[in-house]
Amino acid sequence: MKSDFDYIVAGSGAAGAAVASRLSRGGARVLLLEQGASAQPQADAAAAVSSYYANAGLTAAFGNGLFPIAVGRCLGGTTAINSGTCLRPPQDAVLRWQGEAPGFDAAAFGLDVEDAWKTLKVSPVPRELAGRSTELFFQGLERRGLGGGHLLDRAHDDCRGAGRCCFVCPNDAKMTSERAFLRKTDHQAGPEVWAETRLLDVQPSQREGGPAFARIRGSDGEARTLSCRALILSCGALATPYFLRKLGLPAGDGLTIHPAAKVFALFPEPVRGWKGVPQAGGRLDPEEPRLRFEGAFVPPEMAPLTMPLEGLRLRWWLDRYENVASFGFMVRDLGRGSVRYPAGDSLPLIRYRLHEDDVRLLARGMREVARTYLAAGASRVLLPLNRPDNEIEDQAGLDAFDWRSIRAAELNTMGFHPLGTCGLGRSLGADLRAAPGLYVCDGSVVPESLGVNPQITIYAFALGLARRLLAGAGAS
């Protein structure tokens, strides 16, 4: 078994798979480490969560509310369990990074964005696969005299609308990082991949040009030390800071999570929202640009975990789930959090405080989705609030509801895109080098909340790093 490589990349998500693949194709000897196993389709969505989500789906931030955070732990990382939605990074943010991180090239980054877009085969969701939840949301917008509803771009190839994007696609149609970058062909080299391998410790080069070291434990339980010219941490925004903090480097603050929620709506006719692409449609609020609407629907077996109900009220909705639609929304958050490791890297302590203006936008999001579904003919809507008055039957009820009374702790929210804990311009410079022979490249380097699904941005950072390393601009 080899123990010496040009590059060792820890983590196989968007950044890790992309940078490892491009370095390998450039002629480097690359080892890619992944703590999880290869993601396989499951008959039950709950089984996919327990197998391929970090901590069996129980990762969460605590603060002025409870904020579960969806993070993948499998080959492909979170790209194996995300919606597949692709949006380009906001141009105002990219230009800001150029000003705040000397050496960051916005134009070159834009080319890397387009490279990722092409490699992932990004294209709009076919209308026939949009699903009834999205159709009803669009109908409601039309009846309200509103525009802006559109089909989202996704990383997919031969999608059949199985409705399991976030629970491992059963048809292998989603362009995950594993499918887009790690599957070898007869004509392309690829990195050596060690799955079910845990990174224990890292040691940067002791001198410029010297070797870096990675301490690992493989699936056989044996610990060993590997050497390389450079080590790239792509473990994600919730895990990468652990290794930097052990070295006394600044990391772990500035966490953003895109707080998100969804509204359920009951219709008189069958909806069968589990059929088709769950996140097929979107809309940006024209009056509140930090608020973005995106489709969201979970299979029946996951519904009890996502509805803010219990007892007979929950049973009532579940009995009618065939007639239920749902649509989600997320906020480009002003709130910030942190991650620390009092129990080690496997159980991070995540703190996050939802900003009061983010609470206001989440309230606006649920009001707008509820109003839109009622306009489309819904007989009742269920708001993402952990309080007894979370069901509303008509527009008059919406108008009478005291939206300003909503508190952060009452929100039934999740975070889907942890970013910023090793932020560009704060913890890292434009070269993404943390120490001699040690680089960081994953969602942790994105220095701010984007307000868009971030996988394209993360891929672009990785492609840029690979390009610079191969050109010799910082190989140690």
PDB file of N, CA and C in Angstrom, residues 134-198:
ATOM      1  N   THR A 134     -44.958  22.148  -7.456  1.00  0.00           N
ATOM      2  CA  THR A 134     -44.448  23.317  -8.172  1.00  0.00           C
ATOM      3  C   THR A 134     -45.515  23.904  -9.085  1.00  0.00           C
ATOM      4  N   GLU A 135     -46.256  23.056  -9.793  1.00  0.00           N
ATOM      5  CA  GLU A 135     -47.312  23.547 -10.682  1.00  0.00           C
ATOM      6  C   GLU A 135     -48.338  24.367  -9.905  1.00  0.00           C
ATOM      7  N   LEU A 136     -48.717  23.884  -8.738  1.00  0.00           N
ATOM      8  CA  LEU A 136     -49.711  24.601  -7.938  1.00  0.00           C
ATOM      9  C   LEU A 136     -49.159  25.929  -7.427  1.00  0.00           C
ATOM     10  N   PHE A 137     -47.890  25.953  -7.070  1.00  0.00           N
ATOM     11  CA  PHE A 137     -47.279  27.209  -6.631  1.00  0.00           C
ATOM     12  C   PHE A 137     -47.275  28.219  -7.776  1.00  0.00           C
ATOM     13  N   PHE A 138     -46.917  27.780  -8.969  1.00  0.00           N
ATOM     14  CA  PHE A 138     -46.926  28.671 -10.131  1.00  0.00           C
ATOM     15  C   PHE A 138     -48.345  29.157 -10.450  1.00  0.00           C
ATOM     16  N   GLN A 139     -49.330  28.250 -10.307  1.00  0.00           N
ATOM     17  CA  GLN A 139     -50.723  28.659 -10.536  1.00  0.00           C
ATOM     18  C   GLN A 139     -51.145  29.736  -9.543  1.00  0.00           C
ATOM     19  N   GLY A 140     -50.751  29.552  -8.297  1.00  0.00           N
ATOM     20  CA  GLY A 140     -51.092  30.539  -7.282  1.00  0.00           C
ATOM     21  C   GLY A 140     -50.459  31.892  -7.566  1.00  0.00           C
ATOM     22  N   LEU A 141     -49.201  31.890  -8.016  1.00  0.00           N
ATOM     23  CA  LEU A 141     -48.558  33.147  -8.384  1.00  0.00           C
ATOM     24  C   LEU A 141     -49.324  33.840  -9.503  1.00  0.00           C
ATOM     25  N   GLU A 142     -49.734  33.057 -10.496  1.00  0.00           N
ATOM     26  CA  GLU A 142     -50.468  33.628 -11.628  1.00  0.00           C
ATOM     27  C   GLU A 142     -51.793  34.220 -11.177  1.00  0.00           C
ATOM     28  N   ARG A 143     -52.509  33.532 -10.310  1.00  0.00           N
ATOM     29  CA  ARG A 143     -53.794  34.037  -9.842  1.00  0.00           C
ATOM     30  C   ARG A 143     -53.635  35.274  -8.962  1.00  0.00           C
ATOM     31  N   ARG A 144     -52.486  35.419  -8.354  1.00  0.00           N
ATOM     32  CA  ARG A 144     -52.211  36.608  -7.555  1.00  0.00           C
ATOM     33  C   ARG A 144     -51.676  37.762  -8.412  1.00  0.00           C
ATOM     34  N   GLY A 145     -51.482  37.491  -9.695  1.00  0.00           N
ATOM     35  CA  GLY A 145     -50.952  38.523 -10.588  1.00  0.00           C
ATOM     36  C   GLY A 145     -49.473  38.762 -10.403  1.00  0.00           C
ATOM     37  N   LEU A 146     -48.764  37.741  -9.918  1.00  0.00           N
ATOM     38  CA  LEU A 146     -47.332  37.866  -9.669  1.00  0.00           C
ATOM     39  C   LEU A 146     -46.545  37.065 -10.697  1.00  0.00           C
ATOM     40  N   GLY A 147     -45.360  37.520 -10.994  1.00  0.00           N
ATOM     41  CA  GLY A 147     -44.466  36.795 -11.889  1.00  0.00           C
ATOM     42  C   GLY A 147     -43.258  36.307 -11.128  1.00  0.00           C
ATOM     43  N   GLY A 148     -42.249  35.920 -11.875  1.00  0.00           N
ATOM     44  CA  GLY A 148     -40.981  35.530 -11.275  1.00  0.00           C
ATOM     45  C   GLY A 148     -40.802  34.060 -11.033  1.00  0.00           C
ATOM     46  N   GLY A 149     -41.861  33.256 -11.115  1.00  0.00           N
ATOM     47  CA  GLY A 149     -41.709  31.823 -10.941  1.00  0.00           C
ATOM     48  C   GLY A 149     -40.989  31.217 -12.138  1.00  0.00           C
ATOM     49  N   HIS A 150     -40.014  30.370 -11.893  1.00  0.00           N
ATOM     50  CA  HIS A 150     -39.237  29.794 -12.987  1.00  0.00           C
ATOM     51  C   HIS A 150     -38.742  28.412 -12.600  1.00  0.00           C
ATOM     52  N   LEU A 151     -38.435  27.618 -13.619  1.00  0.00           N
ATOM     53  CA  LEU A 151     -37.840  26.310 -13.385  1.00  0.00           C
ATOM     54  C   LEU A 151     -36.358  26.487 -13.080  1.00  0.00           C
ATOM     55  N   LEU A 152     -35.885  25.745 -12.110  1.00  0.00           N
ATOM     56  CA  LEU A 152     -34.513  25.876 -11.648  1.00  0.00           C
ATOM     57  C   LEU A 152     -33.543  25.068 -12.505  1.00  0.00           C
ATOM     58  N   ASP A 153     -32.300  25.510 -12.521  1.00  0.00           N
ATOM     59  CA  ASP A 153     -31.227  24.753 -13.158  1.00  0.00           C
ATOM     60  C   ASP A 153     -30.716  23.707 -12.190  1.00  0.00           C
ATOM     61  N   ARG A 154     -30.412  22.529 -12.737  1.00  0.00           N
ATOM     62  CA  ARG A 154     -29.956  21.421 -11.887  1.00  0.00           C
ATOM     63  C   ARG A 154     -28.815  20.670 -12.565  1.00  0.00           C
ATOM     64  N   ALA A 155     -28.011  20.008 -11.739  1.00  0.00           N
ATOM     65  CA  ALA A 155     -26.953  19.121 -12.228  1.00  0.00           C
ATOM     66  C   ALA A 155     -27.564  17.732 -12.408  1.00  0.00           C
ATOM     67  N   HIS A 156     -27.933  17.393 -13.629  1.00  0.00           N
ATOM     68  CA  HIS A 156     -28.609  16.116 -13.851  1.00  0.00           C
ATOM     69  C   HIS A 156     -28.357  15.611 -15.261  1.00  0.00           C
ATOM     70  N   ASP A 157     -28.553  14.336 -15.422  1.00  0.00           N
ATOM     71  CA  ASP A 157     -28.369  13.687 -16.716  1.00  0.00           C
ATOM     72  C   ASP A 157     -29.356  12.523 -16.789  1.00  0.00           C
ATOM     73  N   ASP A 158     -30.362  12.657 -17.640  1.00  0.00           N
ATOM     74  CA  ASP A 158     -31.399  11.636 -17.786  1.00  0.00           C
ATOM     75  C   ASP A 158     -32.242  11.497 -16.515  1.00  0.00           C
ATOM     76  N   CYS A 159     -32.607  12.651 -15.915  1.00  0.00           N
ATOM     77  CA  CYS A 159     -33.472  12.626 -14.735  1.00  0.00           C
ATOM     78  C   CYS A 159     -34.841  12.070 -15.106  1.00  0.00           C
ATOM     79  N   ARG A 160     -35.388  11.241 -14.218  1.00  0.00           N
ATOM     80  CA  ARG A 160     -36.702  10.646 -14.446  1.00  0.00           C
ATOM     81  C   ARG A 160     -37.734  11.098 -13.413  1.00  0.00           C
ATOM     82  N   GLY A 161     -37.354  12.031 -12.573  1.00  0.00           N
ATOM     83  CA  GLY A 161     -38.312  12.569 -11.604  1.00  0.00           C
ATOM     84  C   GLY A 161     -38.702  11.600 -10.517  1.00  0.00           C
ATOM     85  N   ALA A 162     -37.720  10.877  -9.971  1.00  0.00           N
ATOM     86  CA  ALA A 162     -38.025   9.889  -8.932  1.00  0.00           C
ATOM     87  C   ALA A 162     -38.359  10.523  -7.590  1.00  0.00           C
ATOM     88  N   GLY A 163     -38.022  11.805  -7.414  1.00  0.00           N
ATOM     89  CA  GLY A 163     -38.380  12.498  -6.180  1.00  0.00           C
ATOM     90  C   GLY A 163     -37.514  12.155  -4.984  1.00  0.00           C
ATOM     91  N   ARG A 164     -36.332  11.578  -5.209  1.00  0.00           N
ATOM     92  CA  ARG A 164     -35.460  11.169  -4.096  1.00  0.00           C
ATOM     93  C   ARG A 164     -34.106  11.881  -4.134  1.00  0.00           C
ATOM     94  N   CYS A 165     -34.052  13.080  -4.685  1.00  0.00           N
ATOM     95  CA  CYS A 165     -32.773  13.776  -4.854  1.00  0.00           C
ATOM     96  C   CYS A 165     -31.976  13.854  -3.558  1.00  0.00           C
ATOM     97  N   CYS A 166     -32.643  14.151  -2.458  1.00  0.00           N
ATOM     98  CA  CYS A 166     -31.966  14.356  -1.178  1.00  0.00           C
ATOM     99  C   CYS A 166     -31.749  13.062  -0.399  1.00  0.00           C
ATOM    100  N   PHE A 167     -32.069  11.936  -1.015  1.00  0.00           N
ATOM    101  CA  PHE A 167     -31.965  10.646  -0.324  1.00  0.00           C
ATOM    102  C   PHE A 167     -31.258   9.607  -1.200  1.00  0.00           C
ATOM    103  N   VAL A 168     -30.345  10.068  -2.065  1.00  0.00           N
ATOM    104  CA  VAL A 168     -29.568   9.297  -3.024  1.00  0.00           C
ATOM    105  C   VAL A 168     -30.463   8.918  -4.208  1.00  0.00           C
ATOM    106  N   CYS A 169     -30.173   9.499  -5.343  1.00  0.00           N
ATOM    107  CA  CYS A 169     -30.991   9.274  -6.544  1.00  0.00           C
ATOM    108  C   CYS A 169     -31.011   7.792  -6.917  1.00  0.00           C
ATOM    109  N   PRO A 170     -32.178   7.170  -7.024  1.00  0.00           N
ATOM    110  CA  PRO A 170     -32.246   5.739  -7.345  1.00  0.00           C
ATOM    111  C   PRO A 170     -31.877   5.420  -8.790  1.00  0.00           C
ATOM    112  N   ASN A 171     -31.848   6.448  -9.642  1.00  0.00           N
ATOM    113  CA  ASN A 171     -31.548   6.219 -11.062  1.00  0.00           C
ATOM    114  C   ASN A 171     -30.171   6.728 -11.463  1.00  0.00           C
ATOM    115  N   ASP A 172     -29.376   7.142 -10.485  1.00  0.00           N
ATOM    116  CA  ASP A 172     -28.026   7.641 -10.764  1.00  0.00           C
ATOM    117  C   ASP A 172     -28.072   8.783 -11.779  1.00  0.00           C
ATOM    118  N   ALA A 173     -29.102   9.607 -11.709  1.00  0.00           N
ATOM    119  CA  ALA A 173     -29.289  10.666 -12.698  1.00  0.00           C
ATOM    120  C   ALA A 173     -28.765  12.009 -12.234  1.00  0.00           C
ATOM    121  N   LYS A 174     -28.538  12.176 -10.940  1.00  0.00           N
ATOM    122  CA  LYS A 174     -28.014  13.439 -10.445  1.00  0.00           C
ATOM    123  C   LYS A 174     -26.502  13.467 -10.633  1.00  0.00           C
ATOM    124  N   MET A 175     -25.999  14.602 -11.107  1.00  0.00           N
ATOM    125  CA  MET A 175     -24.562  14.747 -11.306  1.00  0.00           C
ATOM    126  C   MET A 175     -23.915  15.145  -9.975  1.00  0.00           C
ATOM    127  N   THR A 176     -23.671  14.137  -9.161  1.00  0.00           N
ATOM    128  CA  THR A 176     -22.959  14.359  -7.907  1.00  0.00           C
ATOM    129  C   THR A 176     -21.479  14.577  -8.206  1.00  0.00           C
ATOM    130  N   SER A 177     -20.719  14.974  -7.204  1.00  0.00           N
ATOM    131  CA  SER A 177     -19.281  15.130  -7.409  1.00  0.00           C
ATOM    132  C   SER A 177     -18.634  13.794  -7.756  1.00  0.00           C
ATOM    133  N   GLU A 178     -19.175  12.718  -7.204  1.00  0.00           N
ATOM    134  CA  GLU A 178     -18.632  11.388  -7.521  1.00  0.00           C
ATOM    135  C   GLU A 178     -18.865  11.051  -8.981  1.00  0.00           C
ATOM    136  N   ARG A 179     -20.069  11.295  -9.482  1.00  0.00           N
ATOM    137  CA  ARG A 179     -20.353  10.960 -10.871  1.00  0.00           C
ATOM    138  C   ARG A 179     -19.630  11.905 -11.833  1.00  0.00           C
ATOM    139  N   ALA A 180     -19.595  13.183 -11.515  1.00  0.00           N
ATOM    140  CA  ALA A 180     -19.021  14.165 -12.438  1.00  0.00           C
ATOM    141  C   ALA A 180     -17.502  14.119 -12.483  1.00  0.00           C
ATOM    142  N   PHE A 181     -16.856  13.774 -11.351  1.00  0.00           N
ATOM    143  CA  PHE A 181     -15.406  13.926 -11.289  1.00  0.00           C
ATOM    144  C   PHE A 181     -14.630  12.649 -10.958  1.00  0.00           C
ATOM    145  N   LEU A 182     -15.249  11.670 -10.342  1.00  0.00           N
ATOM    146  CA  LEU A 182     -14.465  10.545  -9.831  1.00  0.00           C
ATOM    147  C   LEU A 182     -14.594   9.264 -10.636  1.00  0.00           C
ATOM    148  N   ARG A 183     -15.574   9.156 -11.474  1.00  0.00           N
ATOM    149  CA  ARG A 183     -15.714   7.925 -12.248  1.00  0.00           C
ATOM    150  C   ARG A 183     -14.689   7.905 -13.381  1.00  0.00           C
ATOM    151  N   LYS A 184     -13.844   6.909 -13.347  1.00  0.00           N
ATOM    152  CA  LYS A 184     -12.761   6.833 -14.316  1.00  0.00           C
ATOM    153  C   LYS A 184     -13.265   6.273 -15.640  1.00  0.00           C
ATOM    154  N   THR A 185     -12.662   6.760 -16.695  1.00  0.00           N
ATOM    155  CA  THR A 185     -12.916   6.210 -18.030  1.00  0.00           C
ATOM    156  C   THR A 185     -11.610   5.668 -18.577  1.00  0.00           C
ATOM    157  N   ASP A 186     -11.690   5.043 -19.735  1.00  0.00           N
ATOM    158  CA  ASP A 186     -10.488   4.479 -20.348  1.00  0.00           C
ATOM    159  C   ASP A 186      -9.508   5.561 -20.771  1.00  0.00           C
ATOM    160  N   HIS A 187      -9.986   6.786 -20.889  1.00  0.00           N
ATOM    161  CA  HIS A 187      -9.155   7.844 -21.452  1.00  0.00           C
ATOM    162  C   HIS A 187      -8.735   8.883 -20.420  1.00  0.00           C
ATOM    163  N   GLN A 188      -9.179   8.740 -19.179  1.00  0.00           N
ATOM    164  CA  GLN A 188      -8.855   9.741 -18.181  1.00  0.00           C
ATOM    165  C   GLN A 188      -8.298   9.091 -16.926  1.00  0.00           C
ATOM    166  N   ALA A 189      -7.254   9.721 -16.392  1.00  0.00           N
ATOM    167  CA  ALA A 189      -6.732   9.283 -15.102  1.00  0.00           C
ATOM    168  C   ALA A 189      -7.642   9.791 -14.000  1.00  0.00           C
ATOM    169  N   GLY A 190      -7.515   9.225 -12.845  1.00  0.00           N
ATOM    170  CA  GLY A 190      -8.300   9.660 -11.709  1.00  0.00           C
ATOM    171  C   GLY A 190      -7.537   9.440 -10.429  1.00  0.00           C
ATOM    172  N   PRO A 191      -7.964  10.055  -9.352  1.00  0.00           N
ATOM    173  CA  PRO A 191      -7.270   9.878  -8.084  1.00  0.00           C
ATOM    174  C   PRO A 191      -7.504   8.489  -7.509  1.00  0.00           C
ATOM    175  N   GLU A 192      -6.596   8.059  -6.671  1.00  0.00           N
ATOM    176  CA  GLU A 192      -6.836   6.854  -5.882  1.00  0.00           C
ATOM    177  C   GLU A 192      -7.804   7.237  -4.772  1.00  0.00           C
ATOM    178  N   VAL A 193      -8.845   6.446  -4.563  1.00  0.00           N
ATOM    179  CA  VAL A 193      -9.895   6.794  -3.602  1.00  0.00           C
ATOM    180  C   VAL A 193      -9.924   5.763  -2.481  1.00  0.00           C
ATOM    181  N   TRP A 194      -9.793   6.253  -1.258  1.00  0.00           N
ATOM    182  CA  TRP A 194      -9.942   5.386  -0.097  1.00  0.00           C
ATOM    183  C   TRP A 194     -11.190   5.841   0.671  1.00  0.00           C
ATOM    184  N   ALA A 195     -12.264   5.092   0.514  1.00  0.00           N
ATOM    185  CA  ALA A 195     -13.492   5.376   1.256  1.00  0.00           C
ATOM    186  C   ALA A 195     -13.415   4.740   2.636  1.00  0.00           C
ATOM    187  N   GLU A 196     -14.362   5.127   3.486  1.00  0.00           N
ATOM    188  CA  GLU A 196     -14.423   4.629   4.862  1.00  0.00           C
ATOM    189  C   GLU A 196     -13.075   4.780   5.564  1.00  0.00           C
ATOM    190  N   THR A 197     -12.448   5.913   5.318  1.00  0.00           N
ATOM    191  CA  THR A 197     -11.134   6.222   5.886  1.00  0.00           C
ATOM    192  C   THR A 197     -11.221   7.555   6.612  1.00  0.00           C
ATOM    193  N   ARG A 198     -10.813   7.559   7.850  1.00  0.00           N
ATOM    194  CA  ARG A 198     -10.962   8.737   8.699  1.00  0.00           C
ATOM    195  C   ARG A 198      -9.635   9.485   8.811  1.00  0.00           C
TER     196      ARG A 198
END
